[in-house]
XYZ file of C-alpha atoms in Angstrom:
164
model
C -20.004 -42.754 20.443
C -16.865 -43.257 18.385
C -18.741 -42.628 15.112
C -20.185 -39.453 16.580
C -16.701 -38.246 17.550
C -15.301 -39.143 14.147
C -18.179 -37.296 12.452
C -17.549 -34.228 14.590
C -13.846 -34.300 13.729
C -14.702 -34.695 10.025
C -17.149 -31.779 10.203
C -14.620 -29.591 11.991
C -11.896 -30.525 9.518
C -14.257 -29.556 6.680
C -15.050 -26.243 8.348
C -11.342 -25.689 8.926
C -10.644 -26.338 5.237
C -13.352 -23.900 4.195
C -12.068 -21.209 6.567
C -8.525 -21.728 5.279
C -9.824 -21.474 1.695
C -11.586 -18.175 2.503
C -8.467 -16.730 4.069
C -6.432 -17.758 1.029
C -9.033 -16.298 -1.298
C -8.958 -12.921 0.441
C -5.160 -12.878 0.345
C -5.211 -13.719 -3.364
C -7.766 -10.968 -4.061
C -5.575 -8.474 -2.243
C -2.471 -9.436 -4.190
C -4.176 -9.566 -7.591
C -5.994 -6.243 -7.062
C -2.788 -4.501 -6.057
C -0.956 -5.894 -9.081
C -3.719 -5.013 -11.544
C -4.230 -1.611 -9.926
C -0.519 -0.854 -10.212
C -0.526 -1.991 -13.826
C -3.461 0.286 -14.667
C -1.814 3.186 -12.823
C 1.392 2.736 -14.783
C -0.531 2.355 -18.052
C -2.545 5.519 -17.349
C 0.567 7.486 -16.414
C 2.364 6.386 -19.551
C -0.567 7.421 -21.743
C -0.856 10.790 -19.942
C 2.876 11.426 -20.280
C 2.747 10.606 -23.977
C -0.188 12.957 -24.410
C 1.645 15.614 -22.392
C 4.700 15.382 -24.626
C 2.511 15.456 -27.719
C 0.700 18.583 -26.648
C 3.960 20.139 -25.426
C 5.514 19.518 -28.823
C 2.522 20.978 -30.613
C 2.687 23.990 -28.336
C 6.387 24.496 -28.941
C 5.855 24.296 -32.706
C 3.027 26.777 -32.517
C 5.051 29.128 -30.361
C 7.814 29.062 -32.900
C 5.304 29.717 -35.618
C 3.991 32.646 -33.526
C 0.390 31.624 -33.457
C -0.481 32.785 -30.001
C -4.012 31.340 -29.616
C -3.044 27.836 -30.755
C -0.093 27.412 -28.424
C -2.060 28.868 -25.532
C -4.749 26.254 -26.068
C -2.135 23.517 -26.366
C -0.480 24.640 -23.115
C -3.845 24.689 -21.340
C -4.534 21.125 -22.442
C -1.011 20.100 -21.431
C -1.593 21.578 -17.976
C -4.873 19.646 -17.776
C -2.997 16.425 -18.536
C -0.528 17.307 -15.799
C -3.515 17.736 -13.484
C -4.855 14.327 -14.591
C -1.508 12.722 -13.788
C -1.535 14.243 -10.288
C -5.129 13.153 -9.690
C -4.301 9.616 -10.920
C -1.397 9.388 -8.490
C -3.278 10.860 -5.539
C -6.442 8.784 -6.117
C -4.801 5.538 -7.194
C -6.590 3.391 -4.591
C -10.179 4.474 -5.315
C -9.552 4.684 -9.057
C -7.520 1.550 -9.649
C -7.214 -0.783 -6.637
C -10.740 -0.638 -5.149
C -12.565 -1.442 -8.425
C -10.499 -4.610 -8.819
C -11.165 -5.593 -5.200
C -14.901 -5.145 -5.827
C -14.665 -7.065 -9.101
C -12.670 -9.962 -7.658
C -14.761 -10.258 -4.508
C -18.024 -10.144 -6.466
C -19.018 -6.756 -5.031
C -18.983 -8.031 -1.447
C -15.950 -5.918 -0.565
C -15.443 -2.428 -1.888
C -12.260 -1.017 -0.400
C -8.854 -2.208 0.672
C -9.736 -1.598 4.334
C -12.737 -3.913 4.019
C -10.533 -6.477 2.342
C -8.096 -6.302 5.282
C -11.030 -6.758 7.724
C -12.408 -9.712 5.778
C -8.949 -11.268 5.624
C -8.553 -10.861 9.393
C -11.993 -12.386 9.958
C -11.120 -15.352 7.730
C -7.791 -15.866 9.484
C -9.528 -15.668 12.858
C -12.042 -18.316 11.685
C -9.100 -20.517 10.596
C -7.532 -20.102 14.049
C -10.833 -20.952 15.772
C -11.332 -24.069 13.666
C -7.736 -25.109 14.276
C -8.202 -24.782 18.054
C -11.468 -26.752 17.871
C -9.787 -29.572 15.941
C -6.781 -29.609 18.274
C -9.155 -29.762 21.269
C -11.119 -32.634 19.768
C -7.963 -34.559 18.979
C -6.625 -33.886 22.469
C -9.872 -35.109 24.043
C -9.918 -38.184 21.819
C -6.273 -38.911 22.732
C -7.023 -38.529 26.451
C -10.041 -40.808 26.134
C -8.031 -43.453 24.287
C -5.241 -43.186 26.867
C -7.819 -43.510 29.651
C -9.318 -46.684 28.171
C -5.839 -48.077 27.380
C -4.718 -47.483 30.971
C -7.943 -48.925 32.296
C -7.531 -52.078 30.190
C -3.866 -52.317 31.162
C -4.690 -52.139 34.891
C -7.563 -54.569 34.431
C -5.243 -56.968 32.618
C -2.575 -56.638 35.343
C -5.234 -57.254 38.025
C -6.597 -60.306 36.195
C -3.141 -61.714 35.482
C -2.215 -61.157 39.158
C -5.293 -63.094 40.283
C -4.580 -65.908 37.835
C -0.999 -66.356 39.082
C -2.057 -66.675 42.747
């Protein structure tokens, strides 16, 4: 009976450790994906701004040289890069964060919302395992206290009989 209880506590402690590891893994994936997504967003914006300045400079030179078709083309491309910058800012999660979440979670989770749900599930599993372990320990403690009190009363009864 005691070995069975100890085995159950070991098994629940193992399950608790696994649930805690999953919760930590999902938190880590969330943090790493946000950091890498932000890095890629900044990198993309810097490249687009550099390209924008380059095309703006080419356009200004062409305007001064009075070559109308060349500067018009350069301004159109510059406006396209402005549009790319706006799209990159507006779509930063699906373009930068979600691909890293998918990559880091081995394609199990695709979006940040799914990551939040999986994190909540893992945390819930940790809480359940913690309650199970606490309950087992409480029951084991009560059982030990019961047997200790029983032995104590038995000892008092026996010692009372022996002193008579």
